[in-house]
CSV table of C-alpha atoms in Angstrom, one decimal:
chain,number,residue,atom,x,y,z
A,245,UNK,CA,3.9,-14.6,-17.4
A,246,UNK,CA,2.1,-12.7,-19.8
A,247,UNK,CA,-1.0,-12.9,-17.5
A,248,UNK,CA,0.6,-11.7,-14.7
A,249,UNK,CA,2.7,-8.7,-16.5
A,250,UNK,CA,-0.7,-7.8,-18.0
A,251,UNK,CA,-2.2,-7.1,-14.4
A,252,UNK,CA,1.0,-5.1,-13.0
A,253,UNK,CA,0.8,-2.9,-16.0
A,254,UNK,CA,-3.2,-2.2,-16.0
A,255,UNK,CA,-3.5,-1.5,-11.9
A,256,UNK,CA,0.1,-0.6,-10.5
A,257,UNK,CA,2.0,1.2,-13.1
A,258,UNK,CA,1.6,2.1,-17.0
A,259,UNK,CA,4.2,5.2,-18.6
A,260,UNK,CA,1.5,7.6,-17.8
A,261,UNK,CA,2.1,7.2,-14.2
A,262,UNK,CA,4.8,10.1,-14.1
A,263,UNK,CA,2.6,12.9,-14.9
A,264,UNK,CA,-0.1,14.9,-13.2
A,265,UNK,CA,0.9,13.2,-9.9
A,266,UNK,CA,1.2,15.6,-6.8
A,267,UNK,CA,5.3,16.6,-6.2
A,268,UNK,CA,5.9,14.8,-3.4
A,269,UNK,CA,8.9,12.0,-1.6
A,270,UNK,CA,11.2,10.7,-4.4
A,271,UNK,CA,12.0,7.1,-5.1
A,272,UNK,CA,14.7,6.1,-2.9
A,273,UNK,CA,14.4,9.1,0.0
A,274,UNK,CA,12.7,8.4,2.8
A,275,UNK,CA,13.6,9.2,6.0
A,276,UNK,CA,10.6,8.7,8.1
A,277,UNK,CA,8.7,11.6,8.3
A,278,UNK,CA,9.0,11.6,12.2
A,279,UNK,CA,10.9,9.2,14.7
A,280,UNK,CA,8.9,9.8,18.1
A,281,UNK,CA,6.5,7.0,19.3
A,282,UNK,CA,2.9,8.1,20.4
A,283,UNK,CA,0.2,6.1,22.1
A,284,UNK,CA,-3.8,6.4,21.0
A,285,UNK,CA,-6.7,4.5,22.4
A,286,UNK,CA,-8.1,4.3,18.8
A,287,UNK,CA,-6.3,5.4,15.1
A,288,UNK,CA,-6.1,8.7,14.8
A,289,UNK,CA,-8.2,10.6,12.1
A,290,UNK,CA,-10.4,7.1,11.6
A,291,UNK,CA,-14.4,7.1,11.7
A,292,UNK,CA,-16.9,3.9,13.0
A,293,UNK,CA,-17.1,3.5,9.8
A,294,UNK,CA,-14.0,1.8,8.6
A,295,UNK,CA,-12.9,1.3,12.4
A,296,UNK,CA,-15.8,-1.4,12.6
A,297,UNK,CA,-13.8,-3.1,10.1
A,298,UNK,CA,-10.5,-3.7,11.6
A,299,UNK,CA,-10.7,-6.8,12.7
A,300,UNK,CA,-10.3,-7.6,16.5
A,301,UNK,CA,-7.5,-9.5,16.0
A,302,UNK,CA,-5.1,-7.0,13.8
A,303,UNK,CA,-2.4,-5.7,16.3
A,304,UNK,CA,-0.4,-3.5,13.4
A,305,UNK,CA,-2.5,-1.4,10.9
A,306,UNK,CA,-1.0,0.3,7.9
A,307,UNK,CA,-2.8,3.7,7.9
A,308,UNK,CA,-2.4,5.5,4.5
A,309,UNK,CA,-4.1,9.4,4.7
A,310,UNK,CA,-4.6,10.7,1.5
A,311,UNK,CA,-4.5,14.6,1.2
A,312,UNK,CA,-7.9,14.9,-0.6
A,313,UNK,CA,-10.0,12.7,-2.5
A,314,UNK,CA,-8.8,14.0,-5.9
A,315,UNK,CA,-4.9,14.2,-4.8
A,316,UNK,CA,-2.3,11.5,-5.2
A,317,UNK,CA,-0.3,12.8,-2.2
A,318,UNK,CA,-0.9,10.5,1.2
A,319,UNK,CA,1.0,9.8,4.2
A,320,UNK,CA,1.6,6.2,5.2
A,321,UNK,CA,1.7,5.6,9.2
A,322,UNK,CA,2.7,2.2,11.0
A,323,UNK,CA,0.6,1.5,14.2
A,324,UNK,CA,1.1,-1.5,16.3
A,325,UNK,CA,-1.4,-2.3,19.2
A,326,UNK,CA,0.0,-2.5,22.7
A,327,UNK,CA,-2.3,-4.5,25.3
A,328,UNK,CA,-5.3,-1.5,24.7
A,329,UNK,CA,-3.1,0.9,23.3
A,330,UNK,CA,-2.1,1.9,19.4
A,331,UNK,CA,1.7,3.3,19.1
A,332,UNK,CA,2.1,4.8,16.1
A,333,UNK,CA,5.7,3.9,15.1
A,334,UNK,CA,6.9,5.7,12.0
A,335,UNK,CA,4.9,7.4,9.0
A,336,UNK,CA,6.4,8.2,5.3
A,337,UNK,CA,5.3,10.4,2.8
A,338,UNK,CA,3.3,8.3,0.2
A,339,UNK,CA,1.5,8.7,-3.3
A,340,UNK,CA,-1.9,6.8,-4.1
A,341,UNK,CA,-3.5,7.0,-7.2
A,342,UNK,CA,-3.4,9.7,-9.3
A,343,UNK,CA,-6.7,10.7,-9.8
A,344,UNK,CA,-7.1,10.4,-6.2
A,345,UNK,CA,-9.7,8.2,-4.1
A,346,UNK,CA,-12.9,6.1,-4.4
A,347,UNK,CA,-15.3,3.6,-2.8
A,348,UNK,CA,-16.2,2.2,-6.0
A,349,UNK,CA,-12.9,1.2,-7.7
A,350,UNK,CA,-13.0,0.1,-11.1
A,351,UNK,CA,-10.3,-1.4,-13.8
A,352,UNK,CA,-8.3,2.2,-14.8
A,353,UNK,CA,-10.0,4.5,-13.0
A,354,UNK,CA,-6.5,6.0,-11.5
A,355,UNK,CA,-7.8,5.9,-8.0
A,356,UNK,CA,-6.9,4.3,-5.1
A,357,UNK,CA,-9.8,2.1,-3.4
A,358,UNK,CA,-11.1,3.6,0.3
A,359,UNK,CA,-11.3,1.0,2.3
A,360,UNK,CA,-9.7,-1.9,5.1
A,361,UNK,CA,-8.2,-4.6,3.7
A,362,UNK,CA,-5.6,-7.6,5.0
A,363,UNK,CA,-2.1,-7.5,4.3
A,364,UNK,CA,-0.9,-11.5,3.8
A,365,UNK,CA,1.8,-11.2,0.6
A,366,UNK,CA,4.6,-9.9,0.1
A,367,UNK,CA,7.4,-10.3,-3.2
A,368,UNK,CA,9.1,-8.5,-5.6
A,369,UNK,CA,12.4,-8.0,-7.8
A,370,UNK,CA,14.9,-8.1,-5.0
A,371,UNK,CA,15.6,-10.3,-2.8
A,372,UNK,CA,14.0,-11.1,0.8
A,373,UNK,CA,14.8,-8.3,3.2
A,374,UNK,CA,13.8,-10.5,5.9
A,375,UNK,CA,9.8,-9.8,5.1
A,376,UNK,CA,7.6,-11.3,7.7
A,377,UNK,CA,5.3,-12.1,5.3
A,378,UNK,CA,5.1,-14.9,2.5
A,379,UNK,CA,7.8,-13.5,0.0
A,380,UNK,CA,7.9,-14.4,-3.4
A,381,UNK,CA,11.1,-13.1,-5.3
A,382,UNK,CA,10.3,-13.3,-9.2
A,383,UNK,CA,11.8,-11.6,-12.3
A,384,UNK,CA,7.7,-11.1,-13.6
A,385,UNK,CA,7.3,-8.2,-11.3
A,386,UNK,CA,10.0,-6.2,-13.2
A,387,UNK,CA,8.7,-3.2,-14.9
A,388,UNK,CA,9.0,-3.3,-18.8
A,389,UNK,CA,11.5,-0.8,-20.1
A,390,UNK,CA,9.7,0.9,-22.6
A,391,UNK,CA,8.3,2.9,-19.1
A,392,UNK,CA,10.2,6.3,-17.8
A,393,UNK,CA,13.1,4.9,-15.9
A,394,UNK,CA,11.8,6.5,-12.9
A,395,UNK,CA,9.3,3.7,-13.0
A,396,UNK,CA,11.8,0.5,-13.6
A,397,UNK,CA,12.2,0.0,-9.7
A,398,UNK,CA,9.0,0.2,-8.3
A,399,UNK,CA,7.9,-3.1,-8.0
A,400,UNK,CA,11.5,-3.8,-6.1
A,401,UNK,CA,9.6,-4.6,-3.0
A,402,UNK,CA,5.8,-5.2,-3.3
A,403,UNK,CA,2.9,-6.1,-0.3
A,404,UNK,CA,0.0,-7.2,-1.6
A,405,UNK,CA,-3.1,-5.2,-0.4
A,406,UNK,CA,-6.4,-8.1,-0.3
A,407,UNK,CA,-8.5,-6.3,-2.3
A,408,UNK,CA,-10.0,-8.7,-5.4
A,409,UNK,CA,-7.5,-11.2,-4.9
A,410,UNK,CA,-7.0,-14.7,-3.2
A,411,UNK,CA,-4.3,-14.0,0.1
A,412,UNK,CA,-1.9,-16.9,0.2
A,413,UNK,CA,-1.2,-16.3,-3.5
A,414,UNK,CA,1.8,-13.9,-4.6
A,415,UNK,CA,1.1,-10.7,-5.3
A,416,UNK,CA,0.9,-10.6,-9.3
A,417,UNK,CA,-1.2,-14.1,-9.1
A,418,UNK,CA,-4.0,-12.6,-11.5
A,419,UNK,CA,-7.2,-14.8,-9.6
A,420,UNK,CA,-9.8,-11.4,-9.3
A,421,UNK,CA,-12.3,-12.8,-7.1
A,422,UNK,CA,-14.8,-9.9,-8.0
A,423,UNK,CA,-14.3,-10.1,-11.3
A,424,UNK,CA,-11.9,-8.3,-14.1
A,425,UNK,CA,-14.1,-4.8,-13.6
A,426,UNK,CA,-13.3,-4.6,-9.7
A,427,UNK,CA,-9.5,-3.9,-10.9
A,428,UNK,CA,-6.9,-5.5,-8.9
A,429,UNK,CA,-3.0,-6.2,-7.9
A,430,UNK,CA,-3.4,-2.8,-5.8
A,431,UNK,CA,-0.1,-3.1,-3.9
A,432,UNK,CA,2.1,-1.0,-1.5
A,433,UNK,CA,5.0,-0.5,-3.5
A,434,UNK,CA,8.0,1.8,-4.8
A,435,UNK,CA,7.6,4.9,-5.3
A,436,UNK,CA,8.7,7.1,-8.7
A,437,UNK,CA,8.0,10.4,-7.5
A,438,UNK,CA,4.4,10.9,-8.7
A,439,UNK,CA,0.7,9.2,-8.2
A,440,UNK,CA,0.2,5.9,-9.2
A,441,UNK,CA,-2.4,3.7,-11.2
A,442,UNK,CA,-4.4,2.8,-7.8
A,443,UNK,CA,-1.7,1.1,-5.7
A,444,UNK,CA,0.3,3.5,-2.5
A,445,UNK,CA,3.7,4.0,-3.3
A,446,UNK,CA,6.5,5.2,-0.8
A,447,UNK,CA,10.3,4.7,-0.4
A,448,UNK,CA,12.2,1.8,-0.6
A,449,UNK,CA,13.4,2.7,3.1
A,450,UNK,CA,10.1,2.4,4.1
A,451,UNK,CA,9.2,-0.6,2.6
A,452,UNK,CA,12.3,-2.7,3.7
A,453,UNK,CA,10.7,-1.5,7.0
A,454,UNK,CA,7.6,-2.0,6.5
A,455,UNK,CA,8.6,-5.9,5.0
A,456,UNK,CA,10.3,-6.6,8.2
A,457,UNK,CA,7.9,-4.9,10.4
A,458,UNK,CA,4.7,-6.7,9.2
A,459,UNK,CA,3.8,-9.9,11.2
A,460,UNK,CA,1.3,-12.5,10.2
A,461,UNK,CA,0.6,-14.1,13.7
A,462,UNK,CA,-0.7,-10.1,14.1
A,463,UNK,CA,-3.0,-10.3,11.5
A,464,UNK,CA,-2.0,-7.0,9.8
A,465,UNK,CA,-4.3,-4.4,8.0
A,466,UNK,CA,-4.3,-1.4,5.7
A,467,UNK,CA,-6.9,1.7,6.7
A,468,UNK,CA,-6.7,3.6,3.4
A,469,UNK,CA,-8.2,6.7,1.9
A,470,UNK,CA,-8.6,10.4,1.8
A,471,UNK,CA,-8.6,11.8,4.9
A,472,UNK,CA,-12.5,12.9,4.7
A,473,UNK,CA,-13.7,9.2,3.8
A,474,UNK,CA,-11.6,8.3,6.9
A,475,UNK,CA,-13.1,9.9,9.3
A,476,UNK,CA,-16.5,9.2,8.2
């Protein structure tokens, strides 16, 4: 356990979390920022770039726009491919690292990796939602007290984003592929209000719809960064 508390707390949270993050959705709101469905032949705002590395067979992709690259505000979208066709299905306003974005992530850097990465995890504090993916409901995701109590419920709900870890494992399983440097246990979770340690935070409404949404057999992905590496 001690392993595993020792990774939430140097990639996904840490007391400093609540300040000098971008104002932005609060823990626990979260309407989704709009209902209507539209159709795209391609996802919107993404270059060849990181395009070339969706992989064919991903049929819903987690886009997350960051603002800028030094921002932690970001807007997460849900797409979902129809025959030839991506439907975007609901966004929600998001936060991503606090110091914003990079291609080169590194252990504390505050910034959210840019990149596309598979989504095959799920757990957290709470019960199963009814999660689609693998969930693994464990006490060692809680957040230690001695952090502001805005930040005691984020890891309620937690989808592990592939990025230095083994998929198939639970989300705070602390195997970092890439080694310790890389960081790692960057995760779509909870958000407190403010920019986080390198994960994408948004509300819990969103992530219980998210959870459900999210189905292995179509090989989900996350598009992620600022909204200039995106399009490159």
């Amino acid at each position: 356990m001690a392993v595993a508390c020792s990774a939430v707390l140097t990639s996904c949270g840490g007391a400093g979390d609540g300040r000098g993050g971008a104002a932005h959705s609060p823990q626990g709101g979260g309407r989704a920022a709009d209902r209507p469905t539209t159709d795209f032949k391609r996802i919107p705002d993404v270059g060849d770039r990181l395009r070339s590395r969706i992989p064919k067979n991903a049929r819903q992709v987690v886009a997350v726009y960051g603002e800028g690259e030094n921002s932690a505000a970001s807007t997460v979208v849900l797409y979902t491919k129809r025959g030839e066709t991506w439907k975007k299905e609901r966004s929600w306003p998001a936060h991503n690292g606090k110091k914003g974005w990079t291609r080169d992530h590194r252990e504390n850097d505050k910034r959210s990796p840019v990149g596309v990465f598979t989504l095959t995890d799920a757990g957290g504090v709470l019960a199963d939602p009814g999660s689609g993916l693998p969930y693994t409901r464990t006490a060692s995701l809680q957040a230690p007290r001695y952090w502001p109590r805005t930040h005691w419920h984020d890891f309620d709900y937690v989808i592990a984003i592939d990025y230095n870890r083994v998929p198939g494992t639970p989300p705070n399983d602390p195997t970092r592929p890439q080694g310790q440097a890389k960081g790692g246990s960057i995760w779509l979770h909870m958000d407190h209000g403010s920019g986080t340690s390198g994960c994408v935070s948004l509300s819990k409404a969103g992530m219980r719809r998210l959870l459900r949404a999210l189905d292995p057999k179509q090989h989900p992905v996350v598009v992620m960064g600022d909204r200039a590496a995106l399009k490159a």
